[in-house]
Each structure stands twice: as structure tokens, then as C-alpha cells.
Coordinates of C-alpha atoms and ligand atoms in Angstrom, one line a residue:
M1 CA -0.1 -0.3 0.2
R2 CA 1.6 3.4 -1.1
L3 CA 1.6 6.3 2.0
D4 CA 0.3 9.3 1.0
C5 CA 3.5 10.7 3.8
A6 CA 5.6 8.9 5.6
V7 CA 7.6 10.9 8.5
L8 CA 10.9 10.0 8.7
G9 CA 11.5 10.7 12.9
G10 CA 8.9 10.4 16.0
G11 CA 10.4 13.4 18.1
P12 CA 8.4 16.7 18.2
A13 CA 8.8 17.8 14.3
G14 CA 7.6 14.4 13.1
L15 CA 4.7 13.7 15.8
S16 CA 3.5 17.3 15.4
A17 CA 3.5 17.3 11.6
A18 CA 1.5 13.5 11.3
F19 CA -0.7 15.4 13.7
Y20 CA -1.7 17.7 11.5
L21 CA -1.4 15.3 8.3
A22 CA -3.4 13.1 9.8
R23 CA -6.4 15.5 10.3
T24 CA -6.6 16.1 6.8
G25 CA -6.9 12.8 6.3
L26 CA -4.2 11.9 4.8
R27 CA -2.6 8.1 5.4
T28 CA 0.4 8.7 7.3
T29 CA 3.1 6.7 9.7
V30 CA 5.3 7.7 11.6
V31 CA 9.2 6.0 10.7
E32 CA 11.0 6.4 14.8
A33 CA 13.9 4.0 16.1
G34 CA 14.5 4.3 19.1
V35 CA 12.0 6.5 21.6
L36 CA 8.6 8.6 20.1
G37 CA 8.7 12.5 20.8
G38 CA 12.6 11.6 20.5
R39 CA 14.9 14.3 23.3
C40 CA 12.1 15.6 24.1
A41 CA 11.1 12.0 25.6
A42 CA 14.7 12.4 27.9
L43 CA 14.6 16.8 29.0
G44 CA 14.0 17.6 32.4
L45 CA 12.6 20.1 32.6
V46 CA 10.8 22.0 29.4
S47 CA 9.8 26.2 31.3
N48 CA 10.6 27.3 27.4
H49 CA 7.0 25.4 26.0
P50 CA 5.0 28.2 24.8
A51 CA 1.6 27.7 26.5
F52 CA 2.8 26.1 30.2
P53 CA 3.2 28.5 31.4
E54 CA 4.8 25.6 35.4
G55 CA 7.3 24.4 32.6
I56 CA 6.4 20.6 31.5
I57 CA 8.1 17.6 31.8
G58 CA 9.9 16.0 28.6
R59 CA 7.9 12.2 28.5
E60 CA 5.0 14.0 29.3
L61 CA 5.1 17.0 27.0
A62 CA 6.5 14.1 24.0
G63 CA 3.7 11.7 24.9
R64 CA 1.2 15.3 24.6
Y65 CA 2.8 15.1 20.8
A66 CA 2.0 11.6 19.9
A67 CA -1.5 10.8 21.9
Q68 CA -3.1 14.2 19.4
A69 CA -1.1 12.6 16.0
R70 CA -2.6 9.1 17.5
A71 CA -5.9 10.4 18.3
H72 CA -6.1 12.0 14.8
G73 CA -5.4 8.3 12.7
A74 CA -1.5 7.9 12.3
S75 CA 0.2 4.8 12.2
F76 CA 3.6 4.4 13.3
L77 CA 6.9 1.9 13.0
A78 CA 9.5 1.3 15.0
A79 CA 12.6 1.3 12.4
R80 CA 15.5 3.1 11.1
A81 CA 15.2 4.9 8.1
R82 CA 18.5 4.0 5.4
S83 CA 17.6 6.1 2.1
V84 CA 14.4 8.2 0.2
E85 CA 15.3 7.9 -3.3
E86 CA 13.2 8.5 -6.0
R87 CA 11.1 5.6 -7.3
G88 CA 7.7 5.5 -9.4
G89 CA 6.2 8.7 -9.5
G90 CA 6.6 8.7 -5.2
L91 CA 10.0 8.1 -3.2
L92 CA 10.7 4.2 -1.9
V93 CA 12.0 5.1 2.2
S94 CA 14.3 1.6 3.0
L95 CA 13.9 0.7 6.6
D96 CA 15.7 -1.5 7.8
G97 CA 13.9 -4.7 7.3
G98 CA 11.8 -3.8 4.1
A99 CA 10.8 -0.8 3.2
L100 CA 8.0 1.5 2.1
L101 CA 6.5 3.4 -0.9
A102 CA 5.4 7.2 0.0
R103 CA 3.7 9.6 -2.5
S104 CA 5.5 12.8 -0.2
V105 CA 7.7 12.0 3.1
I106 CA 9.2 14.7 6.2
V107 CA 12.4 13.8 7.6
A108 CA 12.1 14.5 11.0
T109 CA 15.5 12.6 12.6
G110 CA 16.8 14.8 15.2
S111 CA 20.9 16.2 15.3
E112 CA 23.9 14.0 16.4
F113 CA 25.8 15.6 19.2
L114 CA 30.2 16.7 17.0
P115 CA 32.7 14.5 18.3
L116 CA 35.6 16.4 20.2
G117 CA 37.8 15.2 16.8
L118 CA 40.0 13.4 19.4
P119 CA 41.8 10.2 18.8
E120 CA 40.5 7.6 21.0
E121 CA 36.9 9.3 21.3
E122 CA 35.1 6.1 19.7
R123 CA 37.3 3.8 22.1
F124 CA 35.2 6.0 24.7
R125 CA 32.5 7.0 24.1
G126 CA 29.5 5.2 25.9
R127 CA 32.4 4.2 28.1
G128 CA 32.6 7.3 30.7
L129 CA 32.5 9.6 27.3
E130 CA 29.0 10.5 26.7
H131 CA 26.8 13.8 25.5
A132 CA 24.3 14.2 27.2
P133 CA 23.0 12.9 30.3
L134 CA 19.2 14.9 29.7
D135 CA 17.5 12.3 32.2
A136 CA 20.0 9.5 33.1
A137 CA 21.8 12.7 34.6
H138 CA 20.8 10.9 38.9
L139 CA 23.4 8.0 37.4
W140 CA 26.6 10.5 38.5
R141 CA 25.5 11.5 42.1
G142 CA 28.4 11.5 43.7
R143 CA 30.6 11.8 41.3
S144 CA 32.6 14.1 39.7
V145 CA 32.7 15.5 35.7
A146 CA 33.0 17.5 33.6
V147 CA 31.5 19.5 30.3
V148 CA 32.8 20.6 27.8
G149 CA 31.3 23.1 25.5
G150 CA 30.4 27.0 25.1
G151 CA 26.9 27.4 24.6
E152 CA 23.4 26.6 26.0
A153 CA 23.6 23.0 26.3
A154 CA 26.7 22.9 28.2
A155 CA 25.8 24.9 30.8
H156 CA 21.8 23.1 30.6
Q157 CA 24.2 19.7 30.7
A158 CA 26.4 21.1 33.3
L159 CA 23.4 22.7 36.0
R160 CA 21.3 19.7 35.4
L161 CA 24.4 17.3 36.4
A162 CA 25.0 19.5 39.0
E163 CA 21.7 19.2 40.5
A164 CA 21.4 15.8 40.1
G165 CA 23.1 15.6 42.9
A166 CA 27.9 15.8 41.3
T167 CA 30.4 17.8 41.2
V168 CA 31.2 19.7 38.2
R169 CA 33.5 21.4 35.8
L170 CA 32.7 23.1 32.8
W171 CA 35.3 24.4 30.3
V172 CA 34.8 26.7 28.0
R173 CA 37.4 27.3 24.6
G174 CA 37.1 30.2 24.6
A175 CA 37.9 33.6 26.2
D176 CA 33.9 33.3 26.8
F177 CA 30.5 30.9 27.7
R178 CA 27.6 32.4 24.8
A179 CA 24.4 31.6 27.6
V180 CA 20.9 33.7 28.0
A181 CA 21.1 35.8 31.5
P182 CA 19.1 32.9 33.3
L183 CA 21.2 30.5 32.7
R184 CA 24.3 32.3 33.8
R185 CA 23.2 33.5 36.6
A186 CA 22.4 29.5 37.5
L187 CA 25.7 28.4 36.3
S188 CA 27.4 31.6 39.6
C189 CA 25.0 30.4 42.1
N190 CA 25.4 26.9 41.9
R191 CA 29.0 26.1 44.4
R192 CA 29.4 22.3 42.2
V193 CA 29.4 23.2 39.2
A194 CA 33.3 25.5 38.9
V195 CA 32.7 27.6 35.0
R196 CA 36.9 27.8 33.4
T197 CA 37.1 29.3 30.6
G198 CA 40.1 29.4 28.2
V199 CA 40.5 25.2 28.3
S200 CA 41.4 22.5 24.9
V201 CA 41.0 19.1 25.4
R202 CA 43.7 17.8 24.4
E203 CA 44.4 13.9 24.8
L204 CA 41.2 10.9 27.1
L205 CA 43.7 8.8 28.8
G206 CA 42.1 5.7 30.5
G207 CA 42.2 1.6 30.5
E208 CA 38.6 0.0 29.9
R209 CA 37.0 3.6 31.0
L210 CA 37.6 7.4 30.7
G211 CA 39.5 8.0 33.5
A212 CA 41.8 11.3 33.1
V213 CA 42.3 13.9 30.7
V214 CA 45.2 16.2 28.7
L215 CA 43.9 20.1 29.3
E216 CA 45.5 22.9 27.6
E217 CA 45.5 26.2 29.5
G218 CA 46.9 29.1 29.1
G219 CA 49.6 27.7 26.9
R220 CA 50.0 24.7 29.3
R221 CA 49.3 21.2 29.9
R222 CA 48.0 18.8 32.6
R223 CA 46.3 16.2 33.2
E224 CA 42.7 15.8 35.2
E225 CA 41.4 12.6 36.7
V226 CA 37.4 13.1 35.9
D227 CA 34.6 9.8 36.4
A228 CA 32.6 11.5 33.6
L229 CA 33.6 14.0 30.2
F230 CA 30.3 15.0 28.9
V231 CA 31.0 16.6 25.3
L232 CA 28.3 19.5 24.4
V233 CA 30.1 21.2 21.1
G234 CA 27.8 21.4 18.7
Q235 CA 25.0 19.4 16.8
R236 CA 25.1 18.9 13.0
P237 CA 21.7 17.6 11.7
R238 CA 21.3 13.2 11.7
L239 CA 20.3 12.8 7.5
P240 CA 19.7 9.0 6.3
G241 CA 21.0 9.1 2.7
L242 CA 18.3 11.6 0.6
P243 CA 18.7 12.3 -2.7
E244 CA 19.6 16.1 -3.4
R245 CA 16.4 17.4 -3.9
A246 CA 13.2 15.5 -5.1
P247 CA 9.2 16.4 -5.1
G248 CA 7.8 15.6 -2.5
L249 CA 10.0 15.4 0.4
F250 CA 10.6 18.0 3.1
I251 CA 12.9 18.8 6.0
A252 CA 11.4 19.6 9.4
G253 CA 13.1 20.8 12.9
D254 CA 16.2 19.9 14.1
A255 CA 17.6 18.1 11.1
A256 CA 16.8 20.9 8.4
G257 CA 19.5 22.6 10.8
L258 CA 17.2 24.5 12.4
P259 CA 17.2 26.8 16.4
R260 CA 17.1 23.6 18.1
Q261 CA 13.7 23.9 20.9
T262 CA 10.9 21.7 21.1
S263 CA 8.6 24.8 20.4
V264 CA 10.2 25.8 16.7
A265 CA 10.4 21.6 16.0
A266 CA 7.0 21.6 16.8
G267 CA 6.4 24.9 14.0
S268 CA 8.5 23.5 11.6
G269 CA 6.6 20.3 11.8
I270 CA 3.8 21.8 10.8
Q271 CA 4.8 24.0 8.4
Q272 CA 6.4 21.0 7.1
A273 CA 3.1 18.7 7.2
M274 CA 1.5 21.6 5.3
A275 CA 3.9 22.3 2.0
A276 CA 3.6 18.4 2.4
A277 CA -0.4 18.4 1.9
A278 CA -0.3 20.8 -0.5
F279 CA 2.3 19.4 -3.0
L280 CA -0.3 16.5 -2.1
S281 CA -3.3 17.7 -3.5
S282 CA -1.3 19.9 -6.5
Ligands
FAD1 C1 20.3 18.8 26.4 C2 19.8 19.1 25.8 C3 18.7 19.8 26.2 C4 17.5 20.6 25.4 N1 16.9 21.5 26.1 C5 15.7 21.9 25.5 C6 15.5 22.1 26.6 O1 15.0 23.1 27.2 N2 13.9 23.5 25.9 C7 13.8 23.0 24.2 O2 12.4 23.8 23.6 N3 14.3 22.8 23.7 C8 15.3 21.7 24.4 N4 16.4 20.5 23.7 C9 16.1 20.1 22.3 C10 15.3 19.9 21.9 O3 15.1 18.4 22.9 C11 15.3 19.7 20.3 O4 15.7 20.7 19.8 C12 14.3 19.0 19.3 O5 13.9 17.6 20.8 C13 14.3 18.3 18.2 O6 13.2 17.9 18.0 P1 13.2 16.7 16.8 O7 11.2 16.7 16.2 O8 13.9 17.7 14.9 O9 13.8 15.9 16.7 P2 14.7 14.7 18.4 O10 13.2 15.4 18.6 O11 16.2 14.7 18.3 O12 13.8 13.9 17.4 C14 14.2 13.1 15.7 C15 14.0 11.4 16.4 O13 14.4 10.8 15.4 C16 14.3 9.4 14.8 N5 15.6 9.1 14.1 C17 16.2 9.3 13.7 N6 17.3 9.4 12.6 C18 16.1 7.8 12.0 C19 16.1 7.1 11.4 N7 17.4 7.1 10.5 N8 14.7 6.4 11.6 C20 13.7 6.6 11.9 N9 14.2 8.0 13.6 C21 15.0 8.6 14.1 C22 15.5 9.3 16.1 O14 14.9 8.4 17.6 C23 13.9 10.4 17.1 O15 13.3 9.9 18.0 C24 17.1 20.5 24.8 C25 18.5 19.8 23.8 C26 19.1 18.9 24.2 C27 20.4 17.7 23.7

């Protein structure tokens, strides 16, 4: 059966797109490789989503996005999308174990974290070198960890780890820290977080797990022990194999390189769903 729209990724962007498409009566399937709700499902209190003045826990918000799409008739498929290609006047989505044919595709596969670019990084990934603890911050209670990064994601993670009871060193490579004033205030008031600027991580050391790093600060190198290093030095769109251009192909949310916010992703999903609906009726 050919779908009207295959939505790749079930985060805020994909679920909002699916809700809009399904409510106009279009046959829509969301393909999700992990957890419905995407990154949003792992966030703690989301305090910057419109219409929730008290904030809302990420998992609950994610559940609402999914419930709305389901209530309007979208269906869900647990699979990873590998690639999209033009086929027989439509689009063929190759999955890990099967394929889907659709008249249109919305790619809403989110973003991935950038690495530091150090030789030992792959070896330690998941073994002391992490990206986002998100709702697993409590695992680091009583531990001494470091966060590397100079933006808001790094600031959020440092605070979340500190709230969960970890002692946190926040290392910023540049001379300045790019975060909004309330975040800076929260960091400077938190006695569990020590912020240092002008610090670069040069080497990762350890056996089975990461145990220490070599830092460069003011032209000098020195070793520091860490229980874990959280790397939040940027993100890039995470996309399956895509044709450069294809009629009926749309990209939404973090995957489109938009500002990474849940509400922006949801709005972009709706915008791309409207574009897809217009394409399908033309
Ligand atoms: C540490 C951190 C803190 C944040 N805090 C906030 C905050 O306080 N407020 C806020 O508004 N935003 C916050 N964000 C950003 C917010 O989580 C994202 O902007 C939002 O989730 C993006 O939605 P999305 O649907 O585009 O992508 P995602 O939420 O990433 O969803 C993408 C989905 O696609 C799936 N997927 C990926 N590849 C495939 C594939 N090939 N096939 C099938 N499925 C696939 C993934 O499993 C995932 O479920 C935070 C992000 C991070 C990392």
C-alpha cells in the first residue's frame, strides 16, 4: 500500500507533522528508530514551551505530541530509515528490514552531537565519554564529572548534573560563554559547578573506561582525573541518505538545521506538513 506521507522520526517535529497530515485525512505513518517523542522525551522540566507557564516534564510533553498524532489516525512503525530515493512517481524509503512507498516524505530525524575530534574518542564513547545525560543525570550523583562546551546545551547539562548531586567542572574553550543571562546566573550561583574558560581537552586517558584527560590552559598541559566527560561542543543534522532534490521530500525540525527548541521543531513539522499536503493536492 502506498502511503500519502511517511514521516521519518517521531520527535516533536515528526509527531506534529503527522498530527497535521492525519487530521486532513492523509494516510500517514511515523517511522521511529528509538523512543517516540525523540529528545524531548528525555528532557527534564521544559520551561520554555509556549502555553505551559509552569513548565512541563519532557516525557509528558512527548506523550502529548504522540497522543495527538495517534488520536487523529497516524500510524507508527518501529524501524530505522536508511535512505529515500525516487521510485515509480513516488518516494521509496528503505528501512532496516523492509521498505515503504509514499507519495511524500517528511524527514524529521533530529540532530547528532559533534565529537571533539580526538583519536581515542570512539573507544571511550559510552565508557565515560558521554554526550547528554538528560534524564539519566542521577546516575552521576556523588561523582566528579566534566562538561566541555561553551553554549546553552553545555550549561543545561552542567546544571542538570549538579542538581542530580554530581560535582561538575565546566570547561569552555573560548574566552567567553554563550548562554542567556538566567543560565549564567544559575551557573554562577551553583556551588557544585566550577566554570573555567580558555581550556581545551587535548587527550583522553584510561583503560576500559575514560579516567582522566589532558587539558591545555594558558599554553600549559596538565592531567585531570574525571569520572565522566560530557561533550557538548555542537550538533549537526542527522539525516538518512537523501536525493539532493526530489518532489514531495521535506525536512523539518533539528534535521533542517533550525534553532534547536522543542516548540520550533513542532512549528516546523506543522509548516512542512502543510507544504506536503499542498504538494499532494496539486
Ligand atoms: C541537552 C539538551 C537539552 C535541551 N533542552 C531543551 C529545552 O529545555 N527546551 C527546548 O525547547 N528544547 C530543548 N532541547 C532541544 C529539543 O530537545 C530539540 O530541539 C527537539 O527535540 C527537536 O525535535 P525534532 O523532532 O526535530 O528531533 P528529535 O527530538 O531529535 O527527534 C528525532 C527522532 O528521530 C528519530 N530518528 C533519528 N534517525 C532516524 C532514522 N534514520 N529512522 C527513524 N527514526 C530516526 C530519533 O530516534 C528521534 O526520536 C534540548 C536538547 C538537548 C540535547
